[in-house]
Short mmCIF file of C-alpha atoms in Angstrom, two decimals:
data_model
loop_
_atom_site.label_atom_id
_atom_site.label_comp_id
_atom_site.label_asym_id
_atom_site.label_seq_id
_atom_site.Cartn_x
_atom_site.Cartn_y
_atom_site.Cartn_z
CA MET A 1 -9.89 -43.00 -1.98
CA LYS A 2 -9.31 -41.02 -5.34
CA GLN A 3 -11.18 -38.25 -3.83
CA TRP A 4 -9.39 -38.09 -0.81
CA VAL A 5 -5.98 -38.21 -2.53
CA PHE A 6 -7.35 -35.55 -4.79
CA GLY A 7 -8.18 -33.39 -1.91
CA LEU A 8 -4.70 -33.94 -0.60
CA LEU A 9 -3.27 -32.70 -3.93
CA LEU A 10 -5.39 -29.43 -4.04
CA LEU A 11 -4.66 -28.85 -0.43
CA GLY A 12 -0.80 -29.12 -1.07
CA ALA A 13 -1.11 -27.10 -4.06
CA ALA A 14 -3.09 -24.32 -2.04
CA SER A 15 -0.09 -24.37 0.78
CA ALA A 16 2.49 -24.17 -2.10
CA ALA A 17 0.67 -21.26 -3.44
CA GLY A 18 0.15 -19.52 -0.10
CA ALA A 19 3.95 -19.87 0.68
CA ASP A 20 4.66 -18.33 -2.53
CA ILE A 21 2.47 -15.27 -1.63
CA LEU A 22 3.98 -15.01 1.51
CA ASP A 23 7.50 -14.89 0.28
CA ASP A 24 6.64 -12.23 -2.35
CA TYR A 25 5.15 -10.28 0.72
CA MET A 26 8.28 -10.67 2.89
CA LEU A 27 10.50 -9.37 0.02
CA LEU A 28 8.63 -6.23 0.23
CA ARG A 29 7.73 -6.02 3.67
CA LEU A 30 11.54 -6.08 5.10
CA GLY A 31 13.71 -3.08 5.08
CA SER A 32 13.89 0.40 6.58
CA PHE A 33 11.30 3.25 5.58
CA SER A 34 10.98 7.07 6.07
CA SER A 35 8.13 9.29 5.68
CA GLU A 36 10.39 12.34 5.04
CA VAL A 37 9.42 12.90 1.39
CA GLN A 38 5.68 13.20 2.45
CA ALA A 39 6.64 15.38 5.27
CA ARG A 40 8.60 17.89 2.98
CA GLN A 41 5.34 18.02 0.83
CA ASP A 42 2.68 18.24 3.51
CA SER A 43 3.45 19.83 6.74
CA ARG A 44 0.75 17.79 8.27
CA TYR A 45 2.97 14.89 8.59
CA GLY A 46 5.98 14.25 10.55
CA VAL A 47 9.10 12.28 9.73
CA ALA A 48 8.84 8.75 10.97
CA ILE A 49 11.18 5.96 10.78
CA TRP A 50 10.29 2.32 10.35
CA HIS A 51 12.84 -0.65 10.78
CA ILE A 52 11.42 -3.91 9.85
CA GLY A 53 13.60 -7.23 10.22
CA GLU A 54 12.45 -10.75 10.30
CA ILE A 55 13.15 -12.86 13.44
CA TRP A 56 12.61 -16.67 14.58
CA ALA A 57 13.26 -17.67 10.98
CA ASP A 58 12.42 -21.34 10.77
CA GLU A 59 11.22 -24.16 8.35
CA LYS A 60 7.69 -23.33 8.39
CA PRO A 61 6.69 -22.23 5.05
CA GLN A 62 3.21 -20.73 5.85
CA GLU A 63 4.23 -18.64 8.94
CA ARG A 64 6.90 -16.00 9.41
CA TRP A 65 7.74 -13.50 12.03
CA ILE A 66 8.64 -9.92 11.86
CA TYR A 67 9.86 -7.45 14.27
CA VAL A 68 8.79 -3.60 13.73
CA GLU A 69 10.54 -0.43 15.59
CA ALA A 70 9.38 2.58 14.84
CA TRP A 71 11.02 6.14 15.54
CA MET A 72 10.22 9.72 15.12
CA LYS A 73 13.06 11.90 13.55
CA ASP A 74 15.50 12.77 16.07
CA ALA A 75 13.76 10.96 19.12
CA THR A 76 15.59 9.49 21.74
CA ALA A 77 13.56 6.16 22.03
CA PRO A 78 11.07 4.23 19.54
CA TYR A 79 7.65 5.05 19.87
CA MET A 80 6.48 1.65 18.96
CA GLN A 81 8.04 -1.74 19.14
CA ARG A 82 5.94 -4.77 17.71
CA VAL A 83 5.84 -8.36 16.79
CA SER A 84 3.65 -9.55 13.88
CA ARG A 85 3.06 -13.01 12.90
CA VAL A 86 2.14 -13.51 9.21
CA THR A 87 0.54 -16.60 8.10
CA ALA A 88 -0.78 -17.75 4.75
CA ALA A 89 -4.19 -19.02 4.38
CA ALA A 90 -5.34 -21.73 1.73
CA ASP A 91 -7.29 -18.89 -0.03
CA GLY A 92 -4.37 -16.80 -1.09
CA THR A 93 -4.84 -14.08 1.89
CA LEU A 94 -2.39 -13.27 4.63
CA SER A 95 -3.21 -12.92 8.38
CA ALA A 96 -0.66 -10.62 10.42
CA ARG A 97 -1.58 -11.11 14.30
CA ARG A 98 0.22 -8.26 16.43
CA TYR A 99 1.75 -8.83 19.73
CA LEU A 100 3.57 -6.46 22.55
CA ILE A 101 6.93 -7.43 24.25
CA ALA A 102 7.52 -7.18 27.58
CA GLN A 103 10.43 -5.17 28.28
CA PRO A 104 10.92 -3.84 24.87
CA GLU A 105 14.21 -2.34 25.66
CA ARG A 106 15.73 -5.43 25.59
CA VAL A 107 15.24 -6.17 21.98
CA LEU A 108 15.90 -2.43 20.68
CA GLY A 109 17.70 -2.93 17.27
CA ALA A 110 16.77 -6.25 16.68
CA TRP A 111 15.42 -5.45 13.04
CA ALA A 112 19.53 -5.43 12.46
CA ALA A 113 20.66 -8.10 15.22
CA PRO A 114 17.53 -10.55 15.32
CA ASP A 115 19.71 -12.84 17.51
CA LYS A 116 18.42 -10.60 20.38
CA PHE A 117 15.36 -12.70 20.37
CA VAL A 118 17.34 -15.85 21.08
CA GLY A 119 15.97 -17.24 24.47
CA LEU A 120 12.59 -15.47 23.67
CA THR A 121 9.73 -17.33 22.41
CA PRO A 122 6.19 -16.59 21.20
CA ASP A 123 4.86 -17.37 24.58
CA ASP A 124 6.80 -14.44 25.82
CA LEU A 125 4.56 -11.98 23.89
CA THR A 126 0.94 -10.73 24.57
CA GLU A 127 -1.16 -10.66 21.49
CA ILE A 128 -3.19 -7.12 20.85
CA GLN A 129 -6.66 -8.91 20.72
CA GLY A 130 -8.92 -8.15 17.90
CA CYS A 131 -6.29 -6.26 16.04
CA GLU A 132 -5.33 -8.93 13.26
CA ALA A 133 -4.65 -7.51 9.72
CA VAL A 134 -6.17 -9.32 6.63
CA ILE A 135 -3.79 -8.74 3.92
CA THR A 136 -4.68 -9.54 -0.12
CA ARG A 137 -2.44 -9.58 -2.95
CA ALA A 138 -3.66 -6.52 -4.91
CA GLY A 139 -1.81 -6.86 -8.45
CA ARG A 140 1.73 -7.59 -9.16
CA GLY A 141 4.29 -6.17 -6.41
CA ARG A 142 1.29 -4.57 -4.49
CA PHE A 143 -0.56 -5.97 -1.23
CA GLU A 144 -3.17 -4.18 0.50
CA GLY A 145 -4.50 -4.86 4.37
CA GLY A 146 -6.29 -3.67 7.41
CA THR A 147 -7.95 -4.65 10.53
CA VAL A 148 -11.73 -5.97 10.41
CA GLY A 149 -14.45 -3.66 11.83
CA ASN A 150 -13.91 -1.97 15.21
CA ARG A 151 -12.74 -5.02 16.97
CA CYS A 152 -9.22 -3.65 17.73
CA GLY A 153 -9.95 -2.02 21.12
CA ASN A 154 -7.72 1.00 21.86
CA ALA A 155 -7.75 3.61 24.63
CA TYR A 156 -5.06 5.80 23.50
CA LYS A 157 -6.07 9.72 23.95
CA GLY A 158 -9.50 8.15 25.08
CA ALA A 159 -10.28 6.27 21.85
CA SER A 160 -12.60 3.00 21.78
CA TYR A 161 -11.15 1.29 18.94
CA ALA A 162 -8.57 1.65 16.24
CA ILE A 163 -8.54 0.74 12.40
CA SER A 164 -5.32 0.05 10.39
CA ARG A 165 -5.08 0.09 6.66
CA SER A 166 -1.99 -0.46 4.62
CA VAL A 167 -0.66 -0.46 1.33
CA LEU A 168 2.76 -2.15 0.48
CA THR A 169 4.42 -1.94 -3.01
CA ALA A 170 8.32 -2.53 -4.02
CA GLU A 171 8.86 1.27 -3.61
CA ASP A 172 6.99 2.51 -0.73
CA MET A 173 4.62 1.50 2.47
CA LEU A 174 1.41 3.35 3.13
CA ASN A 175 0.48 3.15 6.82
CA TRP A 176 -2.97 4.68 8.25
CA ASP A 177 -3.76 4.13 11.67
CA ARG A 178 -6.43 6.00 13.35
CA GLY A 179 -8.37 5.85 16.88
CA PHE A 180 -11.91 6.54 17.20
CA SER A 181 -14.49 7.14 19.81
CA ALA A 182 -17.26 4.54 20.41
CA ASP A 183 -19.65 6.64 18.46
CA GLY A 184 -17.19 6.74 15.44
CA GLU A 185 -15.37 10.21 15.92
CA LEU A 186 -11.85 10.50 15.07
CA VAL A 187 -9.87 10.89 18.34
CA TRP A 188 -6.04 10.55 17.06
CA GLY A 189 -4.50 9.74 13.66
CA PRO A 190 -4.07 11.78 10.43
CA ALA A 191 -7.70 12.58 9.03
CA ALA A 192 -6.33 13.43 5.45
CA GLY A 193 -4.49 10.01 4.66
CA GLY A 194 -2.09 7.56 5.92
CA TYR A 195 1.67 8.24 6.39
CA ARG A 196 3.55 7.49 3.17
CA PHE A 197 7.04 5.78 3.58
CA ARG A 198 9.74 5.20 1.22
CA ARG A 199 12.59 2.74 1.34
CA LEU A 200 15.78 4.44 2.74
CA ASP A 201 17.60 2.72 -0.22
CA ALA A 202 14.90 3.78 -2.73
CA ASP A 203 15.87 6.24 -5.36
CA SER A 204 14.92 9.62 -4.00
CA SER A 205 14.51 11.31 -7.24
CA CYS A 206 10.59 10.52 -7.73
CA VAL A 207 9.33 12.98 -5.26
CA ASP A 208 7.57 15.45 -7.43
CA PRO A 209 3.89 14.18 -8.35
CA VAL A 210 2.49 14.85 -11.60
CA ARG A 211 -1.14 14.63 -13.33
CA MET A 212 -1.81 12.89 -16.92
CA LEU A 213 -4.81 14.65 -18.55
CA VAL A 214 -6.30 12.42 -21.22
CA TYR A 215 -8.81 14.62 -23.21
CA GLY A 216 -10.71 14.00 -26.36
CA ASN A 217 -13.67 12.02 -28.30
CA VAL A 218 -15.19 8.78 -27.95
CA TYR A 219 -16.77 7.02 -30.67
CA ASP A 220 -17.03 3.71 -29.49
CA ARG A 221 -17.63 3.38 -26.01
CA ALA A 222 -17.90 -0.46 -25.67
CA GLN A 223 -14.52 -0.99 -27.47
CA LEU A 224 -13.11 1.58 -25.01
CA GLY A 225 -14.56 -0.23 -22.23
CA ILE A 226 -12.91 -3.49 -23.33
CA TYR A 227 -9.44 -1.36 -23.36
CA GLY A 228 -10.22 -0.06 -19.75
CA ARG A 229 -10.71 -3.53 -18.43
CA ALA A 230 -7.55 -4.75 -19.86
CA LEU A 231 -5.76 -1.89 -18.48
CA ALA A 232 -7.20 -2.41 -15.03
CA GLU A 233 -6.17 -6.26 -15.24
CA SER A 234 -2.58 -5.63 -16.57
CA GLY A 235 -1.96 -4.15 -12.99
CA LEU A 236 0.33 -1.20 -14.75
CA TYR A 237 -1.26 1.45 -12.60
CA ALA A 238 -0.46 -0.17 -9.25
CA ARG A 239 3.12 -0.98 -10.61
CA VAL A 240 4.12 2.45 -11.02
CA ASN A 241 1.88 3.94 -7.88
CA GLY A 242 -0.33 5.76 -10.38
CA TYR A 243 -4.15 6.00 -9.97
CA TYR A 244 -7.19 7.78 -11.33
CA GLU A 245 -8.19 11.20 -9.82
CA ALA A 246 -11.31 11.79 -12.12
CA THR A 247 -13.00 10.72 -15.29
CA THR A 248 -16.11 11.48 -16.98
CA PRO A 249 -18.96 11.71 -17.19
CA ALA A 250 -18.83 15.05 -15.89
CA LEU A 251 -21.22 15.57 -12.82
CA GLU A 252 -21.96 19.32 -13.90
CA VAL A 253 -20.95 21.74 -16.64
CA PHE A 254 -20.17 25.21 -15.50
CA GLU A 255 -19.16 26.87 -18.95
CA GLY A 256 -19.21 25.76 -22.64
CA GLU A 257 -21.10 22.89 -24.35
CA PRO A 258 -18.85 19.93 -24.58
CA PRO A 259 -20.35 17.06 -27.03
CA ASP A 260 -21.82 13.83 -26.13
CA THR A 261 -18.61 12.10 -27.39
CA ARG A 262 -16.22 13.97 -24.89
CA GLY A 263 -14.00 11.92 -22.95
CA VAL A 264 -11.74 13.20 -19.93
CA ILE A 265 -9.35 11.14 -17.66
CA MET A 266 -6.94 12.42 -15.05
CA ALA A 267 -4.36 10.25 -13.50
CA ARG A 268 -1.75 10.93 -10.84
CA PHE A 269 1.73 9.54 -10.88
CA PRO A 270 4.58 9.94 -8.11
CA CYS A 271 6.64 11.61 -10.77
CA LEU A 272 7.39 12.17 -14.36
CA GLU A 273 9.45 9.28 -14.65
CA LYS A 274 6.63 6.84 -13.51
CA ALA A 275 4.40 8.34 -15.99
CA ARG A 276 6.88 7.89 -18.66
CA GLU A 277 7.54 4.16 -17.43
CA PHE A 278 3.57 3.88 -17.67
CA TRP A 279 3.22 5.22 -21.16
CA TYR A 280 6.17 3.78 -22.96
CA SER A 281 6.10 0.31 -21.63
CA ASP A 282 5.70 -2.66 -23.79
CA GLU A 283 2.79 -4.11 -21.92
CA TYR A 284 0.99 -0.67 -22.31
CA ALA A 285 1.82 -0.31 -26.12
CA GLU A 286 -0.02 -3.72 -26.71
CA ILE A 287 -2.98 -2.77 -24.74
CA ARG A 288 -3.46 0.74 -26.46
CA LYS A 289 -4.03 -1.20 -29.59
CA LEU A 290 -7.51 -1.92 -28.05
CA ARG A 291 -8.73 1.49 -28.23
CA GLU A 292 -7.45 2.32 -31.78
CA GLY A 293 -10.35 3.73 -33.61
CA ALA A 294 -12.31 3.82 -30.71
CA ALA A 295 -11.30 7.33 -29.53
CA ASP A 296 -9.37 10.40 -30.17
CA PHE A 297 -7.19 11.79 -27.44
CA GLU A 298 -4.64 14.30 -26.35
CA VAL A 299 -2.27 13.27 -23.44
CA LEU A 300 -0.74 15.98 -21.33
CA VAL A 301 1.39 15.38 -18.36
CA LEU A 302 1.02 18.54 -15.95
CA PRO A 303 3.02 19.14 -12.64
CA ALA A 304 1.12 18.66 -9.37
CA PRO A 305 1.34 21.81 -7.38
CA PRO A 306 1.89 21.74 -3.64
CA LEU A 307 -0.79 22.02 -1.04
CA PRO A 308 -1.32 25.89 -0.89
CA ALA A 309 -0.56 27.37 2.66
CA TYR A 310 -3.91 28.20 3.45
CA LEU A 311 -5.16 24.54 3.26
CA GLU A 312 -2.51 23.41 5.75
CA PRO A 313 -3.64 23.41 9.54
#
């Protein structure tokens, strides 16, 4: 009897945790997003606008329904209208099942007017089989997700299946949808990476990416490893949308004779303000203490030039 009660308590705790994760996800997921900043920086991408709103809000803490309406700039009709059912699992993951809408024109603009779904029920939708996305929390204020394998059938432009990947943060949303032939060749979708959407109400000043160059000598690699693990576990990079682009050891030395102690790291940030937010944060000040005496570094922040014309299609 005690084991049964204890099991119920664990199940209840897991359910509550799942609901909390789902609430956090929905706070980031809902809103309007545009890829205009990316399109200005890279001509391979167009200007797309996504509007995402909640529909059928009810009292089920483990389940939420969202409506997605996607437009290309200056288009007269959306290129996608879709409903997703997002549910929380006991293991802390989320799943998003995708559905098509019969006569989608009748719910046009429902992201801002969810009452347009009044009179409709989930039974009026058609699930896109095999295209469920699994979503996980990947740090504070960050979710990553995607479809599984090649189960999401897709016939657009002669494709056999589609793969979808996504990253969601407080500031932007990355969506990378691609279609492949049966033998794995890319048929449609961007090869270089996904569409990066910024919130329409977000600060538009953070649009000029920078690189942080950390250069110096390492005297205690074990201690520096402790520092590196603490930094990774903090989620600081994810919080400011920064990431490592390159680290030592070098693959090959073309010129000079760097000492064995040489250490080099290159990290990318969406703008100088985000690099400053990372470097001068109270949290990083504490983590930085872990590498005192283990290394001597010079740290420079350099502008990231735009893609040269000869690399553009």
